[in-house]
Coordinates of C-alpha atoms in Angstrom, one line a residue:
M1 CA 0.0 0.0 0.0
T2 CA 1.3 3.5 -0.8
R3 CA 0.0 6.0 1.6
T4 CA 1.2 8.3 4.4
R5 CA 2.0 6.0 7.3
I6 CA 0.1 8.0 6.8
V7 CA 8.9 -4.2 29.0
V8 CA 11.5 -5.0 31.2
V9 CA 14.0 -2.7 32.8
G10 CA 16.7 -5.3 32.4
G11 CA 16.2 -5.5 28.7
A12 CA 16.4 -1.8 28.4
A13 CA 19.6 -1.7 30.4
V14 CA 21.2 -4.3 28.1
A15 CA 20.2 -2.4 25.0
T16 CA 21.7 0.8 26.5
A17 CA 24.9 -1.1 27.3
L18 CA 25.2 -2.4 23.8
L19 CA 25.3 1.2 22.5
V20 CA 28.5 2.0 24.4
A21 CA 30.2 -1.3 24.9
G22 CA 33.6 -1.6 23.3
L23 CA 33.6 2.0 22.0
A24 CA 36.5 4.2 22.9
G25 CA 36.0 7.8 24.0
A26 CA 33.0 7.3 26.2
R27 CA 32.6 9.5 29.2
T28 CA 29.9 9.9 31.8
S29 CA 28.3 13.2 32.9
G30 CA 28.3 13.2 36.6
S31 CA 25.1 15.1 37.0
A32 CA 22.8 13.4 34.6
R33 CA 24.8 10.1 34.3
T34 CA 24.3 10.2 30.6
H35 CA 26.8 8.1 28.5
V36 CA 28.4 10.3 25.9
N37 CA 30.5 9.0 23.1
T38 CA 32.6 11.6 21.3
A39 CA 34.8 9.2 19.4
V40 CA 32.2 8.3 16.8
T41 CA 31.9 11.1 14.2
G42 CA 30.4 11.7 10.8
S43 CA 27.2 12.6 9.0
I44 CA 24.3 10.5 7.9
S45 CA 21.9 11.4 5.1
F46 CA 18.4 9.9 5.7
D47 CA 15.5 10.0 3.2
G48 CA 12.1 9.4 4.9
I49 CA 8.4 9.7 4.3
W50 CA 7.5 11.8 7.3
T51 CA 6.9 15.5 6.6
S52 CA 6.0 18.4 8.9
S53 CA 2.4 17.3 9.0
S54 CA 3.1 13.5 9.5
G55 CA 5.8 12.7 11.9
Q56 CA 8.9 14.7 11.0
K57 CA 9.0 16.4 14.4
Q58 CA 8.7 13.1 16.2
F59 CA 11.5 11.5 14.2
Q60 CA 13.7 14.5 14.8
D61 CA 13.0 14.1 18.5
V62 CA 14.4 10.5 18.1
I63 CA 17.5 11.9 16.4
N64 CA 18.0 14.5 19.1
A65 CA 17.8 11.8 21.8
F66 CA 20.5 9.9 19.8
N67 CA 22.7 12.9 19.8
K68 CA 22.7 13.1 23.5
T69 CA 24.9 10.0 23.4
Y70 CA 26.6 10.7 20.1
P71 CA 27.0 14.5 19.8
N72 CA 29.5 14.3 17.0
V73 CA 27.2 12.4 14.6
K74 CA 25.0 14.6 12.4
V75 CA 21.9 13.0 11.0
N76 CA 20.5 15.0 8.1
Y77 CA 16.8 13.9 7.7
K78 CA 15.2 14.7 4.3
P79 CA 11.3 14.7 4.4
V80 CA 10.4 13.3 1.0
G81 CA 6.8 12.4 1.6
N82 CA 4.8 10.0 -0.5
N83 CA 7.1 10.5 -3.4
L84 CA 9.8 8.6 -1.5
P85 CA 9.6 5.3 -3.6
T86 CA 10.2 7.2 -6.8
V87 CA 12.8 9.5 -5.4
L88 CA 14.7 6.6 -3.9
E89 CA 14.5 4.5 -7.1
T90 CA 15.9 7.4 -9.1
A91 CA 18.7 7.9 -6.6
V92 CA 19.7 4.3 -6.5
A93 CA 19.6 4.0 -10.3
G94 CA 21.9 7.1 -10.5
G95 CA 24.4 5.7 -8.1
H96 CA 23.7 8.3 -5.4
P97 CA 21.4 6.9 -2.8
P98 CA 21.2 8.4 0.7
D99 CA 23.1 6.7 3.5
M100 CA 19.8 5.4 5.0
A101 CA 16.2 5.3 3.9
D102 CA 12.7 4.4 5.1
I103 CA 11.0 1.7 2.9
A104 CA 7.5 0.5 3.4
Q105 CA 7.6 -2.6 1.3
P106 CA 9.6 -5.8 2.3
G107 CA 9.5 -6.7 -1.3
T108 CA 11.5 -3.6 -2.2
V109 CA 14.0 -4.4 0.5
A110 CA 14.5 -7.9 -0.9
Q111 CA 14.8 -6.5 -4.4
L112 CA 17.5 -4.0 -3.4
A113 CA 19.3 -6.6 -1.3
K114 CA 19.3 -9.0 -4.3
Q115 CA 20.8 -6.3 -6.5
G116 CA 23.6 -5.7 -4.0
K117 CA 22.5 -2.2 -3.3
L118 CA 22.0 -2.5 0.5
K119 CA 24.5 -3.1 3.3
P120 CA 23.7 -5.8 5.8
I121 CA 23.1 -4.7 9.4
T122 CA 24.5 -7.8 11.0
Y123 CA 26.4 -5.6 13.5
A124 CA 23.0 -4.8 15.0
K125 CA 21.7 -8.4 15.0
S126 CA 22.3 -9.0 18.8
T127 CA 20.7 -5.7 19.7
I128 CA 17.7 -6.5 17.5
A129 CA 17.4 -10.0 18.8
S130 CA 17.3 -8.8 22.4
N131 CA 14.5 -6.4 21.6
F132 CA 12.4 -8.0 18.8
A133 CA 10.8 -11.4 18.4
P134 CA 12.1 -13.6 15.6
A135 CA 9.1 -12.8 13.4
W136 CA 10.2 -9.1 13.4
Q137 CA 13.7 -10.1 12.5
A138 CA 12.5 -12.2 9.6
L139 CA 10.7 -9.2 8.1
G140 CA 14.1 -7.5 7.6
T141 CA 16.0 -10.6 6.4
Y142 CA 16.8 -11.6 2.9
S143 CA 18.7 -14.8 1.9
G144 CA 19.7 -15.3 5.5
K145 CA 21.2 -11.8 6.1
L146 CA 19.6 -9.0 8.1
Y147 CA 19.1 -5.9 5.9
A148 CA 16.4 -3.9 7.6
L149 CA 15.0 -2.8 11.0
V150 CA 11.3 -2.4 11.3
F151 CA 11.4 0.8 13.3
K152 CA 7.7 1.9 13.2
A153 CA 4.6 -0.3 12.8
A154 CA 0.9 0.2 12.3
N155 CA -1.5 -2.3 13.8
K156 CA -3.9 -3.2 10.9
S157 CA -5.9 -5.7 12.8
V158 CA -8.2 -3.1 14.3
V159 CA -11.9 -2.1 14.0
W160 CA -13.0 1.4 15.1
Y161 CA -16.5 1.8 16.3
N162 CA -19.0 4.6 17.1
V163 CA -19.7 4.3 20.8
P164 CA -23.1 6.0 20.8
A165 CA -24.2 3.9 17.8
F166 CA -23.3 0.7 19.6
K167 CA -25.0 1.8 22.8
T168 CA -28.2 2.7 20.9
A169 CA -28.2 -0.7 19.3
G170 CA -27.4 -2.4 22.7
V171 CA -24.4 -4.3 21.4
N172 CA -20.9 -4.7 22.6
P173 CA -17.7 -5.1 20.6
P174 CA -17.8 -8.7 19.1
K175 CA -15.1 -11.2 19.6
T176 CA -16.1 -13.5 16.7
F177 CA -17.0 -12.8 13.1
S178 CA -20.4 -14.5 13.4
Q179 CA -21.2 -12.2 16.3
L180 CA -20.0 -9.2 14.3
L181 CA -22.5 -10.1 11.5
A182 CA -25.3 -10.5 14.0
D183 CA -24.5 -7.2 15.7
A184 CA -24.4 -5.5 12.3
K185 CA -28.0 -6.5 11.7
T186 CA -29.0 -5.2 15.2
I187 CA -27.1 -1.9 14.5
K188 CA -28.9 -1.5 11.2
S189 CA -32.3 -2.1 12.9
S190 CA -31.5 0.7 15.3
G191 CA -31.2 3.2 12.5
T192 CA -27.6 3.3 11.5
P193 CA -25.8 1.3 8.8
A194 CA -23.2 -0.9 10.4
Y195 CA -20.3 -0.5 8.0
S196 CA -18.5 2.6 6.7
I197 CA -16.2 1.6 3.8
G198 CA -13.7 3.8 1.9
G199 CA -13.6 1.8 -1.3
A200 CA -12.4 4.7 -3.5
D201 CA -9.1 3.8 -1.9
G202 CA -8.6 0.2 -3.0
W203 CA -6.1 -0.5 -0.2
T204 CA -8.9 -0.3 2.4
L205 CA -10.5 -3.3 0.6
T206 CA -7.3 -5.3 0.4
D207 CA -6.7 -4.6 4.2
M208 CA -10.2 -6.1 4.9
F209 CA -9.5 -9.2 2.8
E210 CA -6.1 -9.7 4.4
N211 CA -7.5 -9.7 8.0
I212 CA -10.2 -12.1 6.9
Y213 CA -7.7 -14.4 5.3
L214 CA -5.4 -14.3 8.3
R215 CA -8.1 -15.0 10.8
T216 CA -9.4 -17.9 8.7
F217 CA -6.2 -19.7 7.7
G218 CA -3.4 -18.4 9.9
A219 CA -0.1 -16.8 9.4
A220 CA 1.7 -19.6 7.6
K221 CA -0.8 -19.8 4.7
Y222 CA -1.1 -16.0 4.7
N223 CA 2.6 -15.7 4.0
Q224 CA 2.4 -18.3 1.3
L225 CA -0.3 -16.2 -0.5
S226 CA 1.7 -13.0 0.1
Q227 CA 4.7 -14.6 -1.7
H228 CA 2.6 -16.1 -4.4
K229 CA 3.6 -19.6 -3.3
I230 CA -0.1 -20.5 -3.6
K231 CA -2.3 -19.1 -6.4
W232 CA -5.2 -16.7 -6.1
T233 CA -7.3 -19.4 -7.5
D234 CA -6.7 -21.5 -4.4
P235 CA -9.8 -22.7 -2.5
S236 CA -8.6 -20.8 0.5
V237 CA -9.0 -17.5 -1.4
K238 CA -12.5 -18.5 -2.4
T239 CA -13.4 -19.1 1.2
A240 CA -12.0 -15.7 2.3
L241 CA -13.7 -13.8 -0.5
T242 CA -17.0 -15.5 0.3
T243 CA -16.6 -14.4 3.9
M244 CA -15.7 -10.8 2.8
A245 CA -18.9 -10.8 0.6
K246 CA -20.9 -11.1 3.8
I247 CA -19.9 -7.6 4.6
I248 CA -19.6 -5.8 1.3
G249 CA -22.6 -7.7 -0.1
D250 CA -24.8 -6.4 2.7
T251 CA -25.4 -3.3 0.6
S252 CA -28.2 -1.7 2.6
N253 CA -26.0 -1.9 5.7
I254 CA -23.2 0.1 4.2
A255 CA -23.0 3.9 4.5
G256 CA -24.1 5.2 1.1
G257 CA -24.7 1.7 -0.2
T258 CA -22.3 0.1 -2.7
S259 CA -22.2 3.3 -4.8
G260 CA -21.3 5.3 -1.7
A261 CA -18.6 2.9 -0.7
L262 CA -17.0 3.2 -4.1
Q263 CA -17.1 7.0 -4.0
Y264 CA -15.9 7.4 -0.4
G265 CA -12.1 7.4 0.3
F266 CA -10.4 6.4 3.5
N267 CA -10.8 9.8 5.2
D268 CA -14.5 9.9 4.1
S269 CA -15.2 6.5 5.7
V270 CA -13.8 7.7 9.0
T271 CA -15.6 11.1 9.1
N272 CA -18.8 9.4 8.0
A273 CA -18.6 6.9 10.9
F274 CA -17.9 9.6 13.5
A275 CA -20.1 12.4 12.4
S276 CA -23.1 13.4 14.4
P277 CA -25.3 11.7 13.6
P278 CA -23.1 8.9 12.1
K279 CA -23.6 7.5 8.6
G280 CA -22.0 4.2 9.7
A281 CA -21.0 2.5 12.9
M282 CA -17.7 0.7 12.1
V283 CA -14.5 1.3 10.2
F284 CA -12.3 -1.7 9.4
E285 CA -8.9 0.0 9.3
A286 CA -5.6 0.5 11.1
D287 CA -4.5 2.4 14.2
F288 CA -4.0 5.6 12.2
V289 CA -7.8 6.0 12.0
G290 CA -7.5 7.7 15.4
G291 CA -5.7 10.7 13.9
V292 CA -8.4 11.3 11.4
I293 CA -11.1 11.1 14.0
T294 CA -9.5 13.6 16.3
S295 CA -8.5 16.0 13.5
S296 CA -11.7 15.9 11.4
T297 CA -14.6 15.2 13.8
K298 CA -15.8 16.2 17.2
A299 CA -15.9 12.7 18.5
K300 CA -14.1 12.1 21.8
P301 CA -12.2 9.0 22.9
N302 CA -14.2 6.4 24.9
T303 CA -17.5 8.4 24.8
G304 CA -17.4 8.9 21.0
F305 CA -15.1 6.3 19.6
N306 CA -13.2 3.2 20.6
T307 CA -11.7 0.1 19.1
F308 CA -11.8 -3.7 19.2
T309 CA -9.5 -6.3 17.7
W310 CA -10.5 -7.9 14.4
P311 CA -12.8 -10.7 15.4
S312 CA -11.8 -14.4 15.2
I313 CA -13.2 -16.4 12.3
T314 CA -11.6 -19.9 12.6
P315 CA -10.8 -20.5 16.3
G316 CA -7.1 -20.8 16.8
A317 CA -6.2 -20.2 13.2
D318 CA -4.7 -16.7 13.8
A319 CA -3.1 -17.6 17.2
G320 CA -2.9 -14.0 18.3
A321 CA -1.5 -12.8 15.0
V322 CA -1.4 -9.1 14.1
E323 CA -1.2 -7.7 10.6
I324 CA 1.1 -4.7 10.3
G325 CA 2.2 -2.1 7.9
G326 CA 5.5 -0.5 8.7
D327 CA 8.7 1.5 8.1
L328 CA 11.8 -0.6 7.4
F329 CA 15.0 1.3 7.8
V330 CA 17.8 0.2 5.4
T331 CA 21.4 1.3 4.9
F332 CA 23.3 2.0 1.6
R333 CA 26.6 2.6 3.4
D334 CA 28.4 1.2 6.4
T335 CA 30.2 3.6 8.8
P336 CA 30.7 3.7 12.5
A337 CA 28.2 6.6 12.7
I338 CA 25.6 4.6 10.8
E339 CA 26.2 1.5 12.9
A340 CA 25.8 3.5 16.1
F341 CA 22.5 5.1 14.8
V342 CA 21.0 1.7 13.7
K343 CA 21.8 0.2 17.1
Y344 CA 20.2 3.1 18.8
L345 CA 17.1 2.9 16.6
A346 CA 16.7 -0.8 17.7
S347 CA 16.7 0.1 21.4
P348 CA 13.6 0.6 23.5
Q349 CA 14.8 4.1 24.3
A350 CA 14.5 5.2 20.7
A351 CA 11.0 3.8 20.4
E352 CA 9.8 5.4 23.6
V353 CA 10.7 8.9 22.4
W354 CA 8.0 8.7 19.8
A355 CA 5.6 6.2 21.5
K356 CA 4.9 8.5 24.4
Q357 CA 3.7 11.2 22.0
G358 CA 1.2 8.8 20.3
G359 CA 0.9 7.7 16.7
F360 CA 3.6 5.2 17.0
G361 CA 3.6 1.4 17.3
T362 CA 6.6 -0.8 17.6
G363 CA 7.6 -4.5 17.7
N364 CA 10.1 -3.8 20.4
K365 CA 9.0 -6.1 23.1
N366 CA 11.0 -4.1 25.7
V367 CA 8.9 -1.0 25.3
P368 CA 6.4 -1.0 28.2
A369 CA 2.7 -0.5 27.5
S370 CA 2.7 2.2 30.1
V371 CA 4.6 4.5 27.8
Y372 CA 1.6 5.0 25.5
P373 CA -0.3 8.3 26.3
D374 CA -3.9 7.0 26.6
A375 CA -6.0 3.9 26.9
I376 CA -7.0 3.7 23.2
T377 CA -3.5 4.2 22.0
K378 CA -2.3 1.5 24.4
A379 CA -5.0 -0.9 23.2
T380 CA -4.0 -0.5 19.5
E381 CA -0.3 -0.2 19.8
A382 CA 0.7 -2.5 22.7
P383 CA -0.5 -5.7 20.9
I384 CA 2.1 -5.1 18.2
G385 CA 5.0 -5.7 20.5
S386 CA 3.3 -8.6 22.4
A387 CA 1.9 -10.4 19.3
K388 CA 2.7 -14.1 19.1
Q389 CA 2.7 -13.9 15.3
V390 CA 3.2 -10.9 13.0
V391 CA 2.5 -10.7 9.3
F392 CA 3.2 -7.8 7.0
D393 CA 0.5 -6.1 4.9
M394 CA 0.1 -8.6 2.0
S395 CA -0.1 -6.0 -0.8
D396 CA 3.2 -4.4 0.5
E397 CA 5.0 -7.7 0.0
Q398 CA 4.0 -8.0 -3.6
P399 CA 5.2 -6.3 -6.8
P400 CA 3.8 -2.7 -6.8
S401 CA 2.0 -3.1 -10.1
F402 CA -0.1 -5.8 -8.5
G403 CA -0.3 -4.8 -4.8
A404 CA 0.1 -1.0 -4.7
T405 CA -1.2 0.8 -7.8
A406 CA -4.4 2.7 -8.0
G407 CA -7.0 1.3 -10.4
Q408 CA -5.2 -1.9 -11.2
G409 CA -4.0 -5.1 -9.7
E410 CA -5.4 -5.9 -6.3
W411 CA -6.7 -2.4 -5.6
G412 CA -8.7 -2.2 -8.8
L413 CA -9.9 -5.8 -8.7
F414 CA -11.1 -5.5 -5.2
Q415 CA -13.1 -2.5 -6.2
D416 CA -14.6 -4.6 -8.9
F417 CA -15.4 -7.2 -6.2
L418 CA -17.1 -4.5 -4.2
K419 CA -19.3 -3.9 -7.2
S420 CA -20.0 -7.6 -7.7
P421 CA -19.5 -9.5 -4.5
T422 CA -21.1 -12.7 -5.9
N423 CA -18.5 -13.0 -8.7
V424 CA -15.9 -14.8 -6.5
A425 CA -14.6 -17.2 -9.2
G426 CA -14.2 -14.4 -11.7
I427 CA -12.3 -12.1 -9.3
Q428 CA -10.1 -15.0 -8.3
S429 CA -9.2 -15.7 -11.9
Q430 CA -8.4 -12.0 -12.6
L431 CA -6.3 -11.7 -9.4
E432 CA -4.2 -14.7 -10.4
K433 CA -3.7 -13.4 -14.0
A434 CA -2.6 -10.0 -12.7
A435 CA -0.4 -11.5 -10.0
A436 CA 1.3 -13.9 -12.4
A437 CA 2.1 -11.0 -14.8
A438 CA 3.5 -8.8 -12.1
Y439 CA 5.7 -11.5 -10.6
K440 CA 7.0 -12.4 -14.1
K441 CA 8.0 -8.8 -14.6
G442 CA 9.3 -8.5 -11.1
K443 CA 7.8 -5.2 -10.5

């Protein structure tokens, strides 16, 4: 998907120790007891997606915290925004990539590693292993070598709901999919459509499918489909699409009906659900929905909006799995300054700088849930670090022409499916044809 992206003291102590162990020139400030390393010097150019309106300040705060330990390392952050993939591709092709960059697609990381463009970050392997579960390490690994750190993650296994609409209907957040469907009927009977869908942005539909597939067949099979090791004509895809049709085929229970869902984008789906009165009661989308609610509506947390985890479909299939989107940090050069920065970014201290401000999730298991600024943020972000299984956004793992291009591939075909939710076999065939072509081209 191409869009702005948008717990133990002992473990933290170990991570801090790793930052300074074996490095000469370290000194300690007697008053603040802050370890300061003046021996490591140099500059780092860093191209990232975050701009002044979407996280640049928070990432600069992380850089500033790093500089308290390494004052002689200058990190020059360049806010590229959503043009980052194109800018980075051009820079790499021209032989002048930045020292470090933020990449949203594991597939792109693998492609660059295969081409020999990236530098392995094996020097940070022990730091990462002490703070991240193996599933997180695997997301940044290609051909047995570690190339990327998943610094920031978005929990995509979330459903946001209008609290007054649920209260009027007399329902509680469902734990199973069958209960969700039953509650949806009750909500509709109370006077509000249950679902608010932003189908004009095709990625909202792929996100819905991905959560359904994950909760039906589990992480292992999900990863097989992500990597095209099984075809889109597989019976499992038919089952997941048929399940999805129970939502998108319930036309009269969608804000604006099918035509409205095709016209409304992601932001519209959020503002529709949390307007007063609401046009819908639920939004199936990631943790970043909260930012749209607070900036574009008058709904208040707990009394106006809240969240629940994507309901279980096949008991035990998902085993506590969470789907994420995220920011993978990669390096194109290897210097002592870059190594120090990567190790710091893998520490809980780096994550806490941003996490305490909100709008930040991390797979770092040593970041305590107490660092999150409010109950809803804690409920959406803390599960990322404690999840037993983690899978990456399926469309981000696939060639962009299939998984991340407006009007074609998955995005376009799932919009077609929204129009004709009974055409399961037809959509399967078209998805497989598009996937096969994209994988053959390799982009």
